[in-house]
Coordinates of C-alpha atoms in Angstrom, one line a residue:
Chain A
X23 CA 1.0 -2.2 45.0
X24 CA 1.9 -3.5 41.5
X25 CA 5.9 -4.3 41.7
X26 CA 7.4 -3.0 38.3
X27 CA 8.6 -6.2 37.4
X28 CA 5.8 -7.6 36.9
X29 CA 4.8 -5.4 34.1
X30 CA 8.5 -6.0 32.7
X31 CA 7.9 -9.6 33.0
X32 CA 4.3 -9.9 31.3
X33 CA 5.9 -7.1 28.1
X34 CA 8.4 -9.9 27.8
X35 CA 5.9 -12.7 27.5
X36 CA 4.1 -10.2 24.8
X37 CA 7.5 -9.8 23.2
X38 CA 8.2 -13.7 22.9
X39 CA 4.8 -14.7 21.9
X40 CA 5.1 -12.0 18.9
X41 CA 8.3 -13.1 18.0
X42 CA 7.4 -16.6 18.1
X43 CA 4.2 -15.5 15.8
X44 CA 6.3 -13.7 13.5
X45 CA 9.4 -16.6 13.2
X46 CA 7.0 -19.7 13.1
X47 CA 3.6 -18.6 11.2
X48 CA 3.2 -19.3 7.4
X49 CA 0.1 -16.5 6.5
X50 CA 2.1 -12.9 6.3
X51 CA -1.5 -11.2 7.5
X52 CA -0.1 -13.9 10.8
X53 CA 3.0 -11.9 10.8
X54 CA 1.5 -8.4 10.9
X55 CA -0.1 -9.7 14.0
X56 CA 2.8 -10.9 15.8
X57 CA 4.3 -7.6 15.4
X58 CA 1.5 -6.0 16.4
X59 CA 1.9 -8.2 19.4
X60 CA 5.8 -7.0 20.0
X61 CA 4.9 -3.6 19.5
X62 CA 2.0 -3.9 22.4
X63 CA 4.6 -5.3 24.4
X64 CA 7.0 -2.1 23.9
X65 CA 4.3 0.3 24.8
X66 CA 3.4 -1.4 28.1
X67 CA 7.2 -1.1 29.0
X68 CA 7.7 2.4 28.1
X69 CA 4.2 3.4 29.7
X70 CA 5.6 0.9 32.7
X71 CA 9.0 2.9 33.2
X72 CA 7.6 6.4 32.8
X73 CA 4.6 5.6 35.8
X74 CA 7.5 4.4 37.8
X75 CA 10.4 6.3 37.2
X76 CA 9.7 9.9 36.2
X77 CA 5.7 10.6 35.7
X78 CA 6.4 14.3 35.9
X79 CA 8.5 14.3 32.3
X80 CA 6.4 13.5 29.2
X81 CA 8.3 12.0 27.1
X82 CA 7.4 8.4 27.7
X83 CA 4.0 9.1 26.7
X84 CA 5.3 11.1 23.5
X85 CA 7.2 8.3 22.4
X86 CA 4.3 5.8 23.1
X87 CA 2.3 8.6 20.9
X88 CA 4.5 7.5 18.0
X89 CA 4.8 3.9 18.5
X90 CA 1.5 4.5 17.9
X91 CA 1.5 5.8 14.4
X92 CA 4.4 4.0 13.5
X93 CA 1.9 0.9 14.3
X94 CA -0.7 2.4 12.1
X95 CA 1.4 3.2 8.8
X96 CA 2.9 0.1 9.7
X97 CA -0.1 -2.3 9.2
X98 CA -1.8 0.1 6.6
X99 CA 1.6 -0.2 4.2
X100 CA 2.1 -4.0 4.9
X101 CA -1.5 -4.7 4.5
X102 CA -1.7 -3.3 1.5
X103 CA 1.4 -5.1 0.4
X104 CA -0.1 -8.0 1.1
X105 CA -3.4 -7.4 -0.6
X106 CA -1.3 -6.7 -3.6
X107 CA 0.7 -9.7 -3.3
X108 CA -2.1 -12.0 -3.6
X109 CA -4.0 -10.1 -6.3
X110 CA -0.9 -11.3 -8.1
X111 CA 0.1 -14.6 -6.9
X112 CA -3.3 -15.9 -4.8
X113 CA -1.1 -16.5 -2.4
X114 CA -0.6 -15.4 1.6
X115 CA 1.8 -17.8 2.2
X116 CA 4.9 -15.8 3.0
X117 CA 7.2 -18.5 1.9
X118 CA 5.9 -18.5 -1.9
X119 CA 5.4 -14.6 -2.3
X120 CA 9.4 -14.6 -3.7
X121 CA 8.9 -12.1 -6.7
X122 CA 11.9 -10.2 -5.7
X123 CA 14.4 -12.9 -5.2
X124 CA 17.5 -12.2 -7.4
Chain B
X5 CA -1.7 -9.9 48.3
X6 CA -4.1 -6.5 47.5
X7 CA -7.0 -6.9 44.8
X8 CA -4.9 -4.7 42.4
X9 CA -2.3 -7.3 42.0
X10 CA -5.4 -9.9 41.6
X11 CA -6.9 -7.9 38.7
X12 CA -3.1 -7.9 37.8
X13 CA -2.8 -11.2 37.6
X14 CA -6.1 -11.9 35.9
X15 CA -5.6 -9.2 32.9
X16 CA -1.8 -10.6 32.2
X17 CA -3.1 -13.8 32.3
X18 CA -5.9 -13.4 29.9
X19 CA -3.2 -11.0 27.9
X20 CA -0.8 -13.8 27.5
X21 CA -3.3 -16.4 27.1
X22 CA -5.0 -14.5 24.4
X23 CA -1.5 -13.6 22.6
X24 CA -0.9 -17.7 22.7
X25 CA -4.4 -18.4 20.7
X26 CA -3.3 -15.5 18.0
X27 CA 0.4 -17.0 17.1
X28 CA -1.6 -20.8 17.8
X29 CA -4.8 -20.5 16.2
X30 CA -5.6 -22.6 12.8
X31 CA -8.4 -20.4 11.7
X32 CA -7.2 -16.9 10.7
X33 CA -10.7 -15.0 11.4
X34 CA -10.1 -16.3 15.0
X35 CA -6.7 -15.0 15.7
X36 CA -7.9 -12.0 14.5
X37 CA -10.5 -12.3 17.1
X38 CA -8.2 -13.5 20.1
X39 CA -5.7 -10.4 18.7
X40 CA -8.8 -8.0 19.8
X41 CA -8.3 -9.8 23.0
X42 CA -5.1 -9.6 24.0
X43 CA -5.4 -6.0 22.8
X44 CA -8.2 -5.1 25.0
X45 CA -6.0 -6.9 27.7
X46 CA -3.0 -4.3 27.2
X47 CA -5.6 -1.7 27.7
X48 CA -6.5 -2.5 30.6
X49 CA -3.2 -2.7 31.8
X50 CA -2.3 0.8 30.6
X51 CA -5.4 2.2 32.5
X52 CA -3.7 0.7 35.4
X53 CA -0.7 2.2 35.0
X54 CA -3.0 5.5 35.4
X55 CA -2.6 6.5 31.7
X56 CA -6.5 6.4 30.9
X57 CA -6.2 8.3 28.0
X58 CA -4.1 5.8 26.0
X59 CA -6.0 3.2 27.3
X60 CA -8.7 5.1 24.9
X61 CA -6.4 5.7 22.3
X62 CA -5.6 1.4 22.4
X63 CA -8.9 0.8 22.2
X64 CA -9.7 3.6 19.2
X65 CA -7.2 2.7 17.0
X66 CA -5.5 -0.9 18.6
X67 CA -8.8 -2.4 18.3
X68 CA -11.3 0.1 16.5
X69 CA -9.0 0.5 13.5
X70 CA -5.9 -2.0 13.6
X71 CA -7.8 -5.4 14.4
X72 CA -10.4 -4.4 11.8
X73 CA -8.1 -3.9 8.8
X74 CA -6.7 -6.8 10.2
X75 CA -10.1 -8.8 9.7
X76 CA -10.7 -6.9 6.8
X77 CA -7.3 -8.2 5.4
X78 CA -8.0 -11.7 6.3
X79 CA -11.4 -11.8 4.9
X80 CA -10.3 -10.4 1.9
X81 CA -7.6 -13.4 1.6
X82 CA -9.8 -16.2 2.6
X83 CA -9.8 -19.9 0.9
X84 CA -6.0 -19.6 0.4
X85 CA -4.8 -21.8 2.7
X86 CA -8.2 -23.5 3.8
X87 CA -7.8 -23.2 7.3
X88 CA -6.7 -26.4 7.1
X89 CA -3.3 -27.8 7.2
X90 CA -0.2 -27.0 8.9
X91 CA -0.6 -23.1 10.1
X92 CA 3.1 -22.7 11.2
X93 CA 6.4 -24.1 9.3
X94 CA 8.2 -27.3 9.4
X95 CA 10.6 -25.8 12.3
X96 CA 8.3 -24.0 14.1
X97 CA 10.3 -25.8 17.2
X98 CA 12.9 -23.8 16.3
X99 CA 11.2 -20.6 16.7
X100 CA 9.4 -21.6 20.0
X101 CA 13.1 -22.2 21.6
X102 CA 14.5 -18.9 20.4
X103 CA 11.7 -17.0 21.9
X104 CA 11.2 -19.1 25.0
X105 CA 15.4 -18.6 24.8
X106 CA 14.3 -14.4 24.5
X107 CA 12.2 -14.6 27.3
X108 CA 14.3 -16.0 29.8
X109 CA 17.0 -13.5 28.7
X110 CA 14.8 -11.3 29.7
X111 CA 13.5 -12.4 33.0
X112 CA 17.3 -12.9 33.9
X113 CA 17.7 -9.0 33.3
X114 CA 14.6 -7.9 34.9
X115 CA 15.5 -10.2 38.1
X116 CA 19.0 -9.1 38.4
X117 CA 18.5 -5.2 37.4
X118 CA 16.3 -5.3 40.4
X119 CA 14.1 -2.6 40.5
X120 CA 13.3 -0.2 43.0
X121 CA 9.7 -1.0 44.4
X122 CA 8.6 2.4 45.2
X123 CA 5.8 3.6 43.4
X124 CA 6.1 7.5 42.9
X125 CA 2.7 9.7 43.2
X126 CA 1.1 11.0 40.7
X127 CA -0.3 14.4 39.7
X128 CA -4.3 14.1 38.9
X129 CA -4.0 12.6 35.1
X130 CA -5.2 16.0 33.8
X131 CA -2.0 17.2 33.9
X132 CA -0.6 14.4 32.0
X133 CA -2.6 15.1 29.1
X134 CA -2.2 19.1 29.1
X135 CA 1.6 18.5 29.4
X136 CA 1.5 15.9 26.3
X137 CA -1.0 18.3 24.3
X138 CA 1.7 21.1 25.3
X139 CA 4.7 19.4 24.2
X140 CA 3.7 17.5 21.1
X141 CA 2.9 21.4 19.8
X142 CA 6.0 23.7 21.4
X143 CA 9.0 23.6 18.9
X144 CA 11.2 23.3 22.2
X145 CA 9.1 20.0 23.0
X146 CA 8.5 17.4 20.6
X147 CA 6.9 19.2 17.6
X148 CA 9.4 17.9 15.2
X149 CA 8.5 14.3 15.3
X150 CA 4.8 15.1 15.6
X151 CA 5.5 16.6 12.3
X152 CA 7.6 13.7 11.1
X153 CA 5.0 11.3 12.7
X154 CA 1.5 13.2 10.7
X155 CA 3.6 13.2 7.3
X156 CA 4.9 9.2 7.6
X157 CA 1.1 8.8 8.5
X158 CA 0.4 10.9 5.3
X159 CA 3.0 8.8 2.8
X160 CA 1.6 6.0 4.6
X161 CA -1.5 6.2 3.4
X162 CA -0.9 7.5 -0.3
X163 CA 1.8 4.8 -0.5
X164 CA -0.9 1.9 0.6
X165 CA -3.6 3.4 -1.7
X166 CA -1.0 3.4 -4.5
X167 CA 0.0 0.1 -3.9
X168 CA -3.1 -2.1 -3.6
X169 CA -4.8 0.3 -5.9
X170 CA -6.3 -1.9 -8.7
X171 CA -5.8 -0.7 -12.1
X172 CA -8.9 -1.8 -14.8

Protein backbone atom coordinates (compact mmCIF):
# COMPACT_ATOMS: atom_id res chain seq x y z
CA UNK A 1 0.00 0.00 0.00
CA UNK A 2 0.86 3.46 -1.20
CA UNK A 3 1.51 5.64 2.17
CA UNK A 4 -0.16 9.12 1.42
CA UNK A 5 2.86 10.91 1.92
CA UNK A 6 4.33 9.91 -0.74
CA UNK A 7 1.86 11.38 -3.15
CA UNK A 8 2.14 14.71 -0.87
CA UNK A 9 5.83 14.45 -1.31
CA UNK A 10 6.08 13.78 -5.21
CA UNK A 11 2.90 17.05 -5.62
CA UNK A 12 5.56 19.03 -3.85
CA UNK A 13 8.49 18.17 -6.08
CA UNK A 14 5.78 19.04 -9.03
CA UNK A 15 5.07 22.23 -7.15
CA UNK A 16 8.86 23.32 -6.82
CA UNK A 17 9.92 22.32 -10.23
CA UNK A 18 6.92 24.62 -11.62
CA UNK A 19 7.83 27.26 -9.52
CA UNK A 20 11.34 27.15 -10.28
CA UNK A 21 10.21 27.05 -14.18
CA UNK A 22 8.02 29.96 -13.74
CA UNK A 23 10.78 32.27 -11.44
CA UNK A 24 13.97 31.28 -13.51
CA UNK A 25 12.79 30.80 -17.35
CA UNK A 26 13.10 33.80 -19.84
CA UNK A 27 10.42 32.43 -22.85
CA UNK A 28 6.78 33.33 -21.28
CA UNK A 29 5.30 30.08 -23.51
CA UNK A 30 8.27 28.51 -20.57
CA UNK A 31 6.17 30.10 -17.94
CA UNK A 32 2.77 28.71 -19.05
CA UNK A 33 4.44 25.41 -18.63
CA UNK A 34 5.66 25.76 -15.25
CA UNK A 35 2.24 26.59 -14.23
CA UNK A 36 0.93 24.00 -15.86
CA UNK A 37 3.32 21.99 -13.91
CA UNK A 38 2.06 23.63 -10.38
CA UNK A 39 -1.36 23.13 -11.26
CA UNK A 40 -0.58 19.16 -12.09
CA UNK A 41 0.89 19.18 -8.79
CA UNK A 42 -2.52 20.58 -7.01
CA UNK A 43 -4.68 18.05 -8.74
CA UNK A 44 -2.58 15.05 -7.66
CA UNK A 45 -2.97 16.45 -3.95
CA UNK A 46 -6.54 17.06 -3.96
CA UNK A 47 -7.25 13.70 -5.91
CA UNK A 48 -4.57 12.26 -3.16
CA UNK A 49 -6.63 13.63 -0.02
CA UNK A 50 -10.07 12.73 -1.34
CA UNK A 51 -8.88 8.67 -2.09
CA UNK A 52 -7.60 8.84 1.40
CA UNK A 53 -9.73 10.73 3.51
CA UNK A 54 -13.32 10.77 2.43
CA UNK A 55 -13.93 8.81 -1.19
CA UNK A 56 -17.55 8.63 -0.41
CA UNK A 57 -18.04 12.84 -0.71
CA UNK A 58 -17.42 14.26 -4.25
CA UNK A 59 -16.25 17.21 -3.85
CA UNK A 60 -12.62 16.54 -4.39
CA UNK A 61 -13.19 15.38 -7.73
CA UNK A 62 -15.61 18.49 -8.40
CA UNK A 63 -13.00 20.75 -7.56
CA UNK A 64 -10.35 18.90 -9.56
CA UNK A 65 -13.20 19.22 -12.44
CA UNK A 66 -12.46 22.96 -12.27
CA UNK A 67 -8.87 23.09 -11.86
CA UNK A 68 -9.40 21.65 -14.86
CA UNK A 69 -11.03 24.38 -16.84
CA UNK A 70 -9.43 26.96 -15.00
CA UNK A 71 -6.21 25.19 -16.60
CA UNK A 72 -7.77 25.36 -20.01
CA UNK A 73 -9.01 29.16 -20.13
CA UNK A 74 -5.92 29.57 -18.47
CA UNK A 75 -3.40 28.56 -21.19
CA UNK A 76 -5.99 29.45 -24.06
CA UNK A 77 -6.03 33.38 -22.64
CA UNK A 78 -2.22 33.50 -21.86
CA UNK A 79 -1.48 31.89 -25.12
CA UNK A 80 -3.07 34.12 -26.95
CA UNK A 81 -1.60 36.89 -25.10
CA UNK A 82 1.50 35.78 -25.97
CA UNK A 83 0.85 35.25 -29.56
CA UNK A 84 -0.26 38.79 -29.63
CA UNK A 85 2.69 40.04 -27.87
CA UNK A 86 5.04 38.93 -30.36
CA UNK A 87 3.03 39.92 -33.40
CA UNK A 88 3.83 43.21 -31.86
CA UNK A 89 7.20 43.17 -30.51
CA UNK A 90 8.83 39.67 -32.13
CA UNK A 91 9.58 39.00 -28.90
CA UNK A 92 8.92 35.94 -26.17
CA UNK A 93 11.21 37.02 -23.99
CA UNK A 94 9.13 37.94 -20.91
CA UNK A 95 11.66 40.44 -19.74
CA UNK A 96 11.35 42.77 -22.88
CA UNK A 97 7.45 42.42 -23.43
CA UNK A 98 7.11 45.84 -20.97
CA UNK A 99 4.33 47.74 -23.05
CA UNK A 100 2.44 48.41 -20.03
CA UNK A 101 5.05 49.73 -17.73
CA UNK A 102 4.01 53.13 -16.40
CA UNK B 1 8.05 -3.42 -0.46
CA UNK B 2 4.71 -4.50 -2.79
CA UNK B 3 4.96 -3.95 -6.73
CA UNK B 4 2.51 -0.98 -6.32
CA UNK B 5 4.91 1.07 -4.50
CA UNK B 6 7.59 -0.05 -7.36
CA UNK B 7 5.36 1.25 -10.15
CA UNK B 8 5.13 4.10 -7.58
CA UNK B 9 8.34 4.78 -7.50
CA UNK B 10 9.07 4.43 -11.14
CA UNK B 11 6.02 6.88 -12.40
CA UNK B 12 7.15 9.74 -9.74
CA UNK B 13 10.47 9.24 -10.75
CA UNK B 14 9.91 9.52 -14.45
CA UNK B 15 7.20 12.46 -13.27
CA UNK B 16 9.86 14.47 -11.63
CA UNK B 17 12.56 13.66 -13.91
CA UNK B 18 10.43 14.74 -16.82
CA UNK B 19 9.24 18.05 -15.01
CA UNK B 20 13.22 18.77 -14.52
CA UNK B 21 13.93 18.45 -18.53
CA UNK B 22 10.74 20.94 -19.11
CA UNK B 23 11.93 24.00 -16.58
CA UNK B 24 15.94 22.71 -17.97
CA UNK B 25 15.60 22.17 -21.49
CA UNK B 26 17.35 24.70 -24.03
CA UNK B 27 15.17 23.76 -26.99
CA UNK B 28 11.62 24.84 -26.51
CA UNK B 29 9.94 22.10 -28.94
CA UNK B 30 11.52 19.65 -26.41
CA UNK B 31 10.19 20.87 -23.21
CA UNK B 32 7.10 20.88 -24.83
CA UNK B 33 7.77 17.32 -25.44
CA UNK B 34 9.20 16.31 -21.88
CA UNK B 35 5.85 18.56 -20.59
CA UNK B 36 3.70 15.62 -22.45
CA UNK B 37 5.80 13.51 -20.24
CA UNK B 38 5.55 14.40 -17.05
CA UNK B 39 1.84 14.85 -17.95
CA UNK B 40 1.33 11.41 -19.02
CA UNK B 41 3.25 10.65 -15.64
CA UNK B 42 0.49 12.49 -13.44
CA UNK B 43 -1.98 10.30 -15.22
CA UNK B 44 -0.78 7.48 -14.34
CA UNK B 45 -0.68 8.38 -10.93
CA UNK B 46 -4.31 9.49 -10.84
CA UNK B 47 -5.35 6.02 -12.30
CA UNK B 48 -3.63 4.78 -9.23
CA UNK B 49 -5.29 6.69 -6.95
CA UNK B 50 -8.50 4.73 -8.58
CA UNK B 51 -9.80 7.80 -10.33
CA UNK B 52 -9.64 6.28 -13.97
CA UNK B 53 -11.80 8.63 -15.37
CA UNK B 54 -9.63 11.72 -14.87
CA UNK B 55 -6.79 9.90 -15.70
CA UNK B 56 -8.85 10.07 -19.22
CA UNK B 57 -9.77 13.46 -18.80
CA UNK B 58 -5.50 14.30 -18.16
CA UNK B 59 -4.84 12.60 -21.01
CA UNK B 60 -7.89 14.33 -23.29
CA UNK B 61 -7.33 17.63 -22.53
CA UNK B 62 -3.65 17.72 -20.33
CA UNK B 63 -2.02 16.23 -23.17
CA UNK B 64 -4.58 15.97 -26.24
CA UNK B 65 -5.39 19.73 -26.11
CA UNK B 66 -2.98 21.70 -23.48
CA UNK B 67 0.52 20.27 -24.64
CA UNK B 68 -0.60 20.83 -28.33
CA UNK B 69 -1.46 24.53 -28.06
CA UNK B 70 1.51 24.50 -26.19
CA UNK B 71 3.58 23.19 -29.29
CA UNK B 72 1.42 25.08 -31.39
CA UNK B 73 2.43 28.22 -29.45
CA UNK B 74 5.99 27.42 -29.57
CA UNK B 75 6.12 26.74 -33.13
CA UNK B 76 4.41 29.65 -33.89
CA UNK B 77 7.21 31.69 -31.96
CA UNK B 78 10.21 29.96 -33.27
CA UNK B 79 13.74 31.74 -34.27
CA UNK B 80 13.15 34.24 -31.42
CA UNK B 81 15.59 33.34 -29.20
CA UNK B 82 17.53 30.66 -31.37
CA UNK B 83 17.50 27.97 -29.07
CA UNK B 84 20.60 29.16 -28.34
CA UNK B 85 21.92 31.15 -25.46
CA UNK B 86 21.15 31.44 -21.99
CA UNK B 87 17.34 29.83 -21.52
CA UNK B 88 16.93 30.92 -17.87
CA UNK B 89 17.96 34.55 -16.27
CA UNK B 90 21.08 35.84 -14.73
CA UNK B 91 19.76 34.69 -11.09
CA UNK B 92 18.22 31.64 -11.91
CA UNK B 93 20.25 30.48 -8.56
CA UNK B 94 18.08 32.40 -6.91
CA UNK B 95 14.98 30.83 -8.00
CA UNK B 96 16.42 27.22 -7.65
CA UNK B 97 17.01 28.10 -3.72
CA UNK B 98 13.53 29.46 -3.15
CA UNK B 99 11.94 26.51 -4.58
CA UNK B 100 14.30 23.89 -3.31
CA UNK B 101 13.61 26.38 0.05
CA UNK B 102 9.41 25.54 -0.90
CA UNK B 103 10.00 22.05 -1.03
CA UNK B 104 11.53 21.34 2.05
CA UNK B 105 8.84 23.55 3.77
CA UNK B 106 6.82 21.24 2.54
CA UNK B 107 8.37 17.96 3.27
CA UNK B 108 8.70 19.39 6.93
CA UNK B 109 4.79 19.69 6.98
CA UNK B 110 3.97 16.51 5.31
CA UNK B 111 6.61 14.68 7.88
CA UNK B 112 5.30 16.36 10.96
CA UNK B 113 1.39 16.42 10.09
CA UNK B 114 1.93 12.73 9.94
CA UNK B 115 -0.72 11.04 8.23
CA UNK B 116 -2.82 8.36 9.01
CA UNK B 117 -1.70 5.26 6.89
CA UNK B 118 -4.94 3.63 6.41
CA UNK B 119 -6.20 3.37 3.14
CA UNK B 120 -10.15 3.50 3.23
CA UNK B 121 -12.17 1.10 0.68
CA UNK B 122 -13.62 2.11 -2.05
CA UNK B 123 -16.96 1.77 -3.81
CA UNK B 124 -16.57 0.19 -7.46
CA UNK B 125 -15.51 3.61 -9.47
CA UNK B 126 -18.95 3.61 -11.11
CA UNK B 127 -20.30 5.24 -8.40
CA UNK B 128 -17.73 7.86 -8.40
CA UNK B 129 -18.59 9.04 -11.65
CA UNK B 130 -22.64 8.89 -11.25
CA UNK B 131 -22.19 10.82 -8.01
CA UNK B 132 -19.89 13.59 -9.86
CA UNK B 133 -22.34 13.50 -13.01
CA UNK B 134 -25.18 13.95 -10.17
CA UNK B 135 -23.70 16.72 -8.37
CA UNK B 136 -22.15 18.89 -11.03
CA UNK B 137 -26.03 19.08 -12.29
CA UNK B 138 -28.31 19.25 -8.83
CA UNK B 139 -28.61 23.06 -7.80
CA UNK B 140 -28.11 21.65 -4.06
CA UNK B 141 -24.68 20.15 -5.48
CA UNK B 142 -22.25 22.07 -7.33
CA UNK B 143 -24.28 23.38 -10.35
CA UNK B 144 -23.31 26.89 -9.60
CA UNK B 145 -19.69 26.72 -10.40
CA UNK B 146 -20.31 24.30 -13.26
CA UNK B 147 -22.12 27.20 -14.51
CA UNK B 148 -19.50 29.66 -13.48
CA UNK B 149 -16.80 27.17 -14.77
CA UNK B 150 -18.75 26.56 -18.77
CA UNK B 151 -19.21 30.60 -19.03
CA UNK B 152 -15.21 31.49 -17.85
CA UNK B 153 -14.58 28.60 -20.43
CA UNK B 154 -16.91 30.67 -22.85
CA UNK B 155 -15.21 34.39 -22.10
CA UNK B 156 -12.19 32.41 -22.34
CA UNK B 157 -12.41 31.57 -25.52
CA UNK B 158 -14.07 34.81 -27.08
CA UNK B 159 -11.47 36.80 -25.07
CA UNK B 160 -8.36 34.70 -26.71
CA UNK B 161 -9.94 34.88 -30.22
CA UNK B 162 -10.41 38.62 -29.71
CA UNK B 163 -7.07 39.07 -28.55
CA UNK B 164 -4.69 37.27 -30.96
CA UNK B 165 -7.28 37.94 -33.66
CA UNK B 166 -5.26 39.63 -36.45
CA UNK B 167 -6.87 42.55 -38.02
CA UNK B 168 -5.88 43.16 -42.16
Amino acid sequence: MIPLSWYLIVAAGLFSIGLFGVLARKNAIAIFMGIELMLNAVMINLLAFWRYHNPGQITGPVFVVIVFAAAAGEIAVGLAIVISAYRRNATVVADEINELKG
Amino acid sequence: MTWMQIVFIVTAAVTLGSAVRVVSSGKMLHAALWLVAALFGVAILFAMLEAGFFAVVQVLVYIGAIAILVIFAVMLTRHVMEDTGPQVIQSWWLAAILAAMVFAGLVVLIISAGFKAQLPPIQDSQTMIVALGQALVMPDGYLLPFEVASVMLLAALVGSIYIAYQKR
